[in-house]
Short mmCIF file of N, CA and C in Angstrom, two decimals:
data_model
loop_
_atom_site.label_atom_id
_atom_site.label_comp_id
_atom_site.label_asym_id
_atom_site.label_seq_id
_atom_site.Cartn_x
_atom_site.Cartn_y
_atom_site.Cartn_z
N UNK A 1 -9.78 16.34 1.99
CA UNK A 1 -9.13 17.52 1.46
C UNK A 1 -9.92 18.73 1.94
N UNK A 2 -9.06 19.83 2.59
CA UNK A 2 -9.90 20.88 2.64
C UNK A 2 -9.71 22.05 1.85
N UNK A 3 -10.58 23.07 2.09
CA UNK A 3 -10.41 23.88 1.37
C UNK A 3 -10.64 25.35 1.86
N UNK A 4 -10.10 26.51 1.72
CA UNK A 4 -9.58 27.66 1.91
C UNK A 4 -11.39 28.39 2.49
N UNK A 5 -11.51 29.15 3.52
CA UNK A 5 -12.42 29.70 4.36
C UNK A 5 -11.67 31.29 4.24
N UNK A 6 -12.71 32.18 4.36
CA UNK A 6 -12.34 33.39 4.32
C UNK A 6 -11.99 33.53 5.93
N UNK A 7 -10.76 34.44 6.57
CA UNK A 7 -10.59 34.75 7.48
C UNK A 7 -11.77 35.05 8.67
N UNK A 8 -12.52 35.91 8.10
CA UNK A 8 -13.56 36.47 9.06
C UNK A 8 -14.42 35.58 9.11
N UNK A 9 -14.82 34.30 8.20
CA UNK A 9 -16.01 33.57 8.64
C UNK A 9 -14.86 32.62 9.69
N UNK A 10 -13.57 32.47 9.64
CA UNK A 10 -12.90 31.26 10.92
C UNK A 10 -12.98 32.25 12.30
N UNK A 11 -13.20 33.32 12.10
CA UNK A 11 -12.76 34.10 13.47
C UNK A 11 -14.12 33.97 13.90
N UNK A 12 -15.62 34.04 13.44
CA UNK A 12 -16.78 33.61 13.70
C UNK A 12 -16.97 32.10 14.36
N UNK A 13 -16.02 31.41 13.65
CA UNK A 13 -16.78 30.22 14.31
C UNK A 13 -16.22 29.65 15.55
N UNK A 14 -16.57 28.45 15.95
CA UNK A 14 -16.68 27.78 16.86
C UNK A 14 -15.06 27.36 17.24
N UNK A 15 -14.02 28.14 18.24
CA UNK A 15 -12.68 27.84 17.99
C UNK A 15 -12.72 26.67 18.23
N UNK A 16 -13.44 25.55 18.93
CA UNK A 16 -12.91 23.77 19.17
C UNK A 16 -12.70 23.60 17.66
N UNK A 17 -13.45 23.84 16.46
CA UNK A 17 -13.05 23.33 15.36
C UNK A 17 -12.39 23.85 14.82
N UNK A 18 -11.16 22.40 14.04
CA UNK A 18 -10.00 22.96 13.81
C UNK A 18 -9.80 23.78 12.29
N UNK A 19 -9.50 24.86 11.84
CA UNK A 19 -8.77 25.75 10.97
C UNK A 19 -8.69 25.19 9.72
N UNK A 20 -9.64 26.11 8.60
CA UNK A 20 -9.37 25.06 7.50
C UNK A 20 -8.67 26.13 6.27
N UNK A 21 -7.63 25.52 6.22
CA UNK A 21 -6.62 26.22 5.39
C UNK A 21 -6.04 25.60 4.47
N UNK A 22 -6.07 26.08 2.98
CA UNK A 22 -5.80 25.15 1.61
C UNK A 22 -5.33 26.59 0.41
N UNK A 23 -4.30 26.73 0.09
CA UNK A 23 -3.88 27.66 -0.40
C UNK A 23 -4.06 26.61 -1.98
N UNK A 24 -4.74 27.57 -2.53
CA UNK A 24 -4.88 27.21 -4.48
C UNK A 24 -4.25 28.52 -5.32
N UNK A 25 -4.16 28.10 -6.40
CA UNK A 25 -3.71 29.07 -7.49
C UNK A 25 -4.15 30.64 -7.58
N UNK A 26 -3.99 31.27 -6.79
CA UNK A 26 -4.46 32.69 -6.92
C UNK A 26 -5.96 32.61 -6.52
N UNK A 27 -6.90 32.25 -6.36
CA UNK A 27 -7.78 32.59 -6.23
C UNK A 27 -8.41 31.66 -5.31
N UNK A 28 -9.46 32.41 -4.01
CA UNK A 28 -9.37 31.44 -2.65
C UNK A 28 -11.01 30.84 -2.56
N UNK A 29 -11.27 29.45 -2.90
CA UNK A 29 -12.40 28.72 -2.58
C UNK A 29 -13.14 28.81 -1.06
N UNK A 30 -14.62 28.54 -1.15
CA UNK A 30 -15.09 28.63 0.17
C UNK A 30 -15.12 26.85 0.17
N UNK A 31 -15.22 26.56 1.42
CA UNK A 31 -15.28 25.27 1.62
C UNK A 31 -16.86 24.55 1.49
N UNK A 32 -16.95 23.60 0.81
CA UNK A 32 -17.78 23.06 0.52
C UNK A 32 -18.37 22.03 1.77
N UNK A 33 -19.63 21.75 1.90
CA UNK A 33 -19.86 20.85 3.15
C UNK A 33 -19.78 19.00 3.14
N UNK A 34 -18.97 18.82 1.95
CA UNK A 34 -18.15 17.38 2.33
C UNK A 34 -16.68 17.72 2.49
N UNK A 35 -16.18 19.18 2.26
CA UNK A 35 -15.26 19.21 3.03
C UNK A 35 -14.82 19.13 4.43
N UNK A 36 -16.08 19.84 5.10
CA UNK A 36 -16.01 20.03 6.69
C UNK A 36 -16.40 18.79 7.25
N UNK A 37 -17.33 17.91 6.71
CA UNK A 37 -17.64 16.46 7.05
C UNK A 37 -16.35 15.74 7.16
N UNK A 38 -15.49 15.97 5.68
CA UNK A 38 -14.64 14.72 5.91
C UNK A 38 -13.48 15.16 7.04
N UNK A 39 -13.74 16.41 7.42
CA UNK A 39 -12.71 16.92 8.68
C UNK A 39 -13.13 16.67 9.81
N UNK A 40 -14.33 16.58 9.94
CA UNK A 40 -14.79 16.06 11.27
C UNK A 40 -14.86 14.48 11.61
N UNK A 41 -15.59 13.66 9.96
CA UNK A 41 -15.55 12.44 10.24
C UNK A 41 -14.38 11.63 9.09
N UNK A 42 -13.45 11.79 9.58
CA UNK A 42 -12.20 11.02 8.21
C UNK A 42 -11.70 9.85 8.08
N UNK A 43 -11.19 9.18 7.00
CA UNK A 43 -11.97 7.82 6.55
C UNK A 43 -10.97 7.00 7.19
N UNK A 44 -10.28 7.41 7.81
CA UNK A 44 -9.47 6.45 9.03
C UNK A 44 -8.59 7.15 10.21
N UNK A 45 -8.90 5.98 11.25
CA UNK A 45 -8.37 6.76 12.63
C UNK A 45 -8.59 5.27 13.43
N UNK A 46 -7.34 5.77 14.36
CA UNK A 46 -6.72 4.29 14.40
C UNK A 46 -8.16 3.81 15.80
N UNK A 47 -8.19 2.12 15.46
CA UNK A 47 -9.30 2.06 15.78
C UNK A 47 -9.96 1.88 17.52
N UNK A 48 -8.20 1.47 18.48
CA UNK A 48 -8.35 1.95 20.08
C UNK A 48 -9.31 3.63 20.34
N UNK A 49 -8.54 4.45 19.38
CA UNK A 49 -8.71 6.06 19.44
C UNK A 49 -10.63 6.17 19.42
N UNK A 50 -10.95 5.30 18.27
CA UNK A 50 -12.64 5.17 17.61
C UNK A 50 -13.07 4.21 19.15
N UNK A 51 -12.71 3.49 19.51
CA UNK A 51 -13.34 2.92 20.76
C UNK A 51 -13.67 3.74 22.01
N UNK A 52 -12.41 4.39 22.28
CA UNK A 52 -12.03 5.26 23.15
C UNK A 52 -13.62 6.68 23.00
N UNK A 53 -13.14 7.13 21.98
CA UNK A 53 -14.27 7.99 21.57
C UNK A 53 -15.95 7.03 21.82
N UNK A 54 -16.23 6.17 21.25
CA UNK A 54 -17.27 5.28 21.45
C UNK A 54 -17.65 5.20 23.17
N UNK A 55 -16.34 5.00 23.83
CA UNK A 55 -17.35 4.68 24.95
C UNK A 55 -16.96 5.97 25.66
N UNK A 56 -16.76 7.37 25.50
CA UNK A 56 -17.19 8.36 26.21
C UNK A 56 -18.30 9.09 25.66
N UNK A 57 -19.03 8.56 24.77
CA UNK A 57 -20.03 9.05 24.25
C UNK A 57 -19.91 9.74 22.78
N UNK A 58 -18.67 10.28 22.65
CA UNK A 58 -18.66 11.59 21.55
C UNK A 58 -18.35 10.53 20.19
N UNK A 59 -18.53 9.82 20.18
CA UNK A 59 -19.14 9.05 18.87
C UNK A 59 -19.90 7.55 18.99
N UNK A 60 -20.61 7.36 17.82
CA UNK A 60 -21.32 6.03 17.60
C UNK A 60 -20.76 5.24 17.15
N UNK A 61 -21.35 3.64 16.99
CA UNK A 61 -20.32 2.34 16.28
C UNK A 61 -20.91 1.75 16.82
N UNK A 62 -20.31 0.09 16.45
CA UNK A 62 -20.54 -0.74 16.96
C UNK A 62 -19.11 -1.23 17.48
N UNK A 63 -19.40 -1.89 18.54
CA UNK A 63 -18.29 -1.72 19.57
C UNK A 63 -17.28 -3.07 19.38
N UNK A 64 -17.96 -4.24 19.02
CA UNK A 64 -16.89 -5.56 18.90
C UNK A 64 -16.26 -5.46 17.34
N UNK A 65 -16.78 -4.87 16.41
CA UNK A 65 -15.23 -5.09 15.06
C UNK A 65 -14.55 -4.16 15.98
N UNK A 66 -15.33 -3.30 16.27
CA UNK A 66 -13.76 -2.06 16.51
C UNK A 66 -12.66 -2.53 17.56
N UNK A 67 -13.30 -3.50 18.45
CA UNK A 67 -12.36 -3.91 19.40
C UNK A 67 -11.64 -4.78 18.72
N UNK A 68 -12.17 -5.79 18.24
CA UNK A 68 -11.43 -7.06 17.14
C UNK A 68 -10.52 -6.22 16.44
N UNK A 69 -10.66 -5.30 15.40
CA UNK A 69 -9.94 -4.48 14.45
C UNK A 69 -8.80 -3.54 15.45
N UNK A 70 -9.23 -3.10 16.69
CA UNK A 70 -8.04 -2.95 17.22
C UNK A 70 -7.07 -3.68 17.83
N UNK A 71 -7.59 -4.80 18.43
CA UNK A 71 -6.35 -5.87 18.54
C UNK A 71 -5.87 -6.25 17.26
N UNK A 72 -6.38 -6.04 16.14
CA UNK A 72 -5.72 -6.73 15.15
C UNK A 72 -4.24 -5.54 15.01
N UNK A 73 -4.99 -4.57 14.80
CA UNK A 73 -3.99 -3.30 14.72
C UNK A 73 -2.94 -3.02 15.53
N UNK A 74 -2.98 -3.73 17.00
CA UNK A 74 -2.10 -3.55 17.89
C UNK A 74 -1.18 -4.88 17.85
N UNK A 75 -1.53 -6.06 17.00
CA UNK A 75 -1.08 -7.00 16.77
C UNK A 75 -0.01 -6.81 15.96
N UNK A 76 -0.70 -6.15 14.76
CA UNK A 76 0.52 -5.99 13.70
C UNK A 76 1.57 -4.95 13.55
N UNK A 77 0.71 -3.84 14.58
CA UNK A 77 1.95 -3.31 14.35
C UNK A 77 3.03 -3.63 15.56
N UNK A 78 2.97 -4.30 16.73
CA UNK A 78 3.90 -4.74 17.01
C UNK A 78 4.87 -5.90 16.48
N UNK A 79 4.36 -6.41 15.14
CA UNK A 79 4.88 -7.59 14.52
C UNK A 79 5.83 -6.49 13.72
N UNK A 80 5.35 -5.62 13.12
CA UNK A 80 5.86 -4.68 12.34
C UNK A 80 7.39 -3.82 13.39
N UNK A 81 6.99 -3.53 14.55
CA UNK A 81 8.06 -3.23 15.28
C UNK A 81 8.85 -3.74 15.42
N UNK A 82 8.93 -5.60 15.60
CA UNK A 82 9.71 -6.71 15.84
C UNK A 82 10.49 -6.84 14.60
N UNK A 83 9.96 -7.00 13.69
CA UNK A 83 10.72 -7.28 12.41
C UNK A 83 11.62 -6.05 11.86
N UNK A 84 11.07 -4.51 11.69
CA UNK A 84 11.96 -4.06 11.62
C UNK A 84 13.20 -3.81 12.83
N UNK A 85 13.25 -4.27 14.25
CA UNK A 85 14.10 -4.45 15.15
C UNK A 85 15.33 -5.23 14.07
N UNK A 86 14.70 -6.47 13.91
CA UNK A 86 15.31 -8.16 13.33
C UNK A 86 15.53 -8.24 11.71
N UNK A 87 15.32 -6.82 11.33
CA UNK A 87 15.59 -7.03 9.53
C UNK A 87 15.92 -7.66 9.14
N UNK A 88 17.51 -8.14 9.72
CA UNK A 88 18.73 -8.24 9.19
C UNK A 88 18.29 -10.19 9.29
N UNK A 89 17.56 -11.16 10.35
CA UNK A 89 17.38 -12.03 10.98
C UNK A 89 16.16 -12.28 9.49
N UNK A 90 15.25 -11.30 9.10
CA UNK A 90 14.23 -11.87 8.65
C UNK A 90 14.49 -11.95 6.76
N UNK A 91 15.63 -11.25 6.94
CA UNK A 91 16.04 -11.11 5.61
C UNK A 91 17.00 -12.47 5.37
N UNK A 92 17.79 -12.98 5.82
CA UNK A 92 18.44 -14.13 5.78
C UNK A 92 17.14 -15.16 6.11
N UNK A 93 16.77 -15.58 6.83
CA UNK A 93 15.46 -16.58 6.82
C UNK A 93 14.46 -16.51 5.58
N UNK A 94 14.14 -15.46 5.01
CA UNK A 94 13.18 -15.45 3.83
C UNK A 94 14.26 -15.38 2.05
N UNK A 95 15.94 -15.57 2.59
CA UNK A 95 16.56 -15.77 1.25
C UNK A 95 16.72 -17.38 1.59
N UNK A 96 17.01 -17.86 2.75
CA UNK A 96 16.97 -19.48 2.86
C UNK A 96 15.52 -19.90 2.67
N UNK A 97 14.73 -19.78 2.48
CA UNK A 97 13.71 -20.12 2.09
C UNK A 97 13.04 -20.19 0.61
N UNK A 98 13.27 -18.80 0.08
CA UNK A 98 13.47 -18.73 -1.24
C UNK A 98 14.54 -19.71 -1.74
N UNK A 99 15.33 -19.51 -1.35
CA UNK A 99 16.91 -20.74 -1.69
C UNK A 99 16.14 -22.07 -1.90
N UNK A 100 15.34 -22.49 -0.85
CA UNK A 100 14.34 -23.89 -0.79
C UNK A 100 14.16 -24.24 -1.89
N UNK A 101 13.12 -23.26 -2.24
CA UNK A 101 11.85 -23.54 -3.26
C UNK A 101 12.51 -23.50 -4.38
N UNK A 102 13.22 -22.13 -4.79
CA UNK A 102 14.45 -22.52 -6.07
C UNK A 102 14.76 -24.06 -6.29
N UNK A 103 15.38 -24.79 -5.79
CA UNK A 103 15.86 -25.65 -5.33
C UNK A 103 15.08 -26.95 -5.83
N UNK A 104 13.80 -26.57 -4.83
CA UNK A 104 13.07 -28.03 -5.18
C UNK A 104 12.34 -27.67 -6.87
N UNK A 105 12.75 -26.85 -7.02
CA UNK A 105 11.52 -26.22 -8.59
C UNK A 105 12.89 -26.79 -9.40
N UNK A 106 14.22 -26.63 -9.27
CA UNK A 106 14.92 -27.25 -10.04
C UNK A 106 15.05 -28.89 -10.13
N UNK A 107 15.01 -29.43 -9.04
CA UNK A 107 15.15 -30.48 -8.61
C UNK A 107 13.59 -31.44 -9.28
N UNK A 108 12.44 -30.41 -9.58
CA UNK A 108 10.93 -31.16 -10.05
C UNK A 108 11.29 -31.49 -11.41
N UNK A 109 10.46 -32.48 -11.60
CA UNK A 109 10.56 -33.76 -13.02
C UNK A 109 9.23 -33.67 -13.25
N UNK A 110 9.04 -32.54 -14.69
CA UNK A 110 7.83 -32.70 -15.20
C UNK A 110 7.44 -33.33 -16.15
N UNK A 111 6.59 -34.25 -16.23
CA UNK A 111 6.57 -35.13 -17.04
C UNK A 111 5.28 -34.56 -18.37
N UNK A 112 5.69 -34.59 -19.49
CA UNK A 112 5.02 -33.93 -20.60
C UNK A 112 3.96 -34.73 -21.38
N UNK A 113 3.89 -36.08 -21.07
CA UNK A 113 3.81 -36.84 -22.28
C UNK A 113 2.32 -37.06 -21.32
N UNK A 114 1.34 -36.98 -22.37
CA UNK A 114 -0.07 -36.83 -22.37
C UNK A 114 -0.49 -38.70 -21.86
N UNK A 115 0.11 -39.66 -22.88
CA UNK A 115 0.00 -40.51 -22.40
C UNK A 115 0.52 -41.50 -21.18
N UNK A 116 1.48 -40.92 -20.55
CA UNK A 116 1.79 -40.83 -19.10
C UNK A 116 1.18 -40.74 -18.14
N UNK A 117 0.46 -39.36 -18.35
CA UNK A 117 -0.54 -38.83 -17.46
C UNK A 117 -1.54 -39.31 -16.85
N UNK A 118 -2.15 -40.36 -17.82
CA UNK A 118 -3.78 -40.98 -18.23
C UNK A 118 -3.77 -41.69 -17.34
N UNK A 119 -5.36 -41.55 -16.03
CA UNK A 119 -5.41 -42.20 -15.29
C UNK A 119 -6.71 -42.95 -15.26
N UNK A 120 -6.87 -44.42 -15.50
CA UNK A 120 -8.39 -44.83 -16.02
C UNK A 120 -8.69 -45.20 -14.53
N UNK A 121 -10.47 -44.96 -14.44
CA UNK A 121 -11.10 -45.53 -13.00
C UNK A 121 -12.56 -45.98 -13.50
N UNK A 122 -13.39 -46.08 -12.19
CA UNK A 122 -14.54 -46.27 -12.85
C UNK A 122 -15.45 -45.05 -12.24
N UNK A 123 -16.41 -44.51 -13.44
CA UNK A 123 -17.08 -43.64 -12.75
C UNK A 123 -16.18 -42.41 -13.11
N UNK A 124 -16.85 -40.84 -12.27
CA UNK A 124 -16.17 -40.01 -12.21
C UNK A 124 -15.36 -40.20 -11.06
N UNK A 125 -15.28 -40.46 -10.31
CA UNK A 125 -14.22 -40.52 -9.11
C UNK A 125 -13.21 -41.53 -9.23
N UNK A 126 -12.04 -41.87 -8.97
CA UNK A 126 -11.20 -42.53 -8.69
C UNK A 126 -11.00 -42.64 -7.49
N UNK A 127 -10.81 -44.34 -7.72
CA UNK A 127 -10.36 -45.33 -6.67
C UNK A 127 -8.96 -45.45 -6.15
N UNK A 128 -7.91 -45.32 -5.20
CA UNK A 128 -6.96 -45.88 -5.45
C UNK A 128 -6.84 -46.62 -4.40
#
């Protein structure tokens, strides 16, 4: 979250950094310095982008989750692209499926009776 900078201290600074503008109730806050942190370093960014940055230098890490975590990311969201393509395909397959289990949950014979149940062996383990 950021928060509202007086005009003349943004025209001072450094234009690469970007503009921090947060309009509150009548009266205008200076920005605090975990505001400008979490603008520079924010608590997610997709993780090719964090590699990319990693190996031209302009940030640190360690380099194999981020690669792992970005194939994972490039994994799912093309699974995510596919399926919403196939809605219509994944929505009929996951009501026949549900249909299944309904099915066999009606079709199960639970048996109540305590002395039914009772299975004698020797030892704690059973033999069969």
């Amino acid at each position: 979250m950021a928060s509202a900078v007086n005009v003349s201290e943004q025209e001072s600074r450094d234009p690469d950094l970007p503009r921090i503008t947060r309009r509150t109730r009548g009266n205008r806050t200076t920005a605090t310095a975990t505001d400008l942190e979490y603008l520079q370093r924010p608590s997610y960014c997709d993780a090719a982008f964090a590699l990319e940055q990693i190996s031209k230098g302009k940030a640190t890490g360690r380099k194999a989750p981020l690669w792992l975590r970005a194939k994972f990311q490039r994994l799912l969201f093309k699974l995510g692209c596919y399926i919403q393509k196939n809605c219509g395909k994944f929505l009929v397959v996951g009501l026949l499926i549900f249909g299944a289990f309904a099915v066999g949950l009606r079709a199960a014979n639970l048996e109540t009776n305590v002395e039914k149940l009772w299975v004698e062996g020797k030892g704690t383990f059973l033999k069969f």
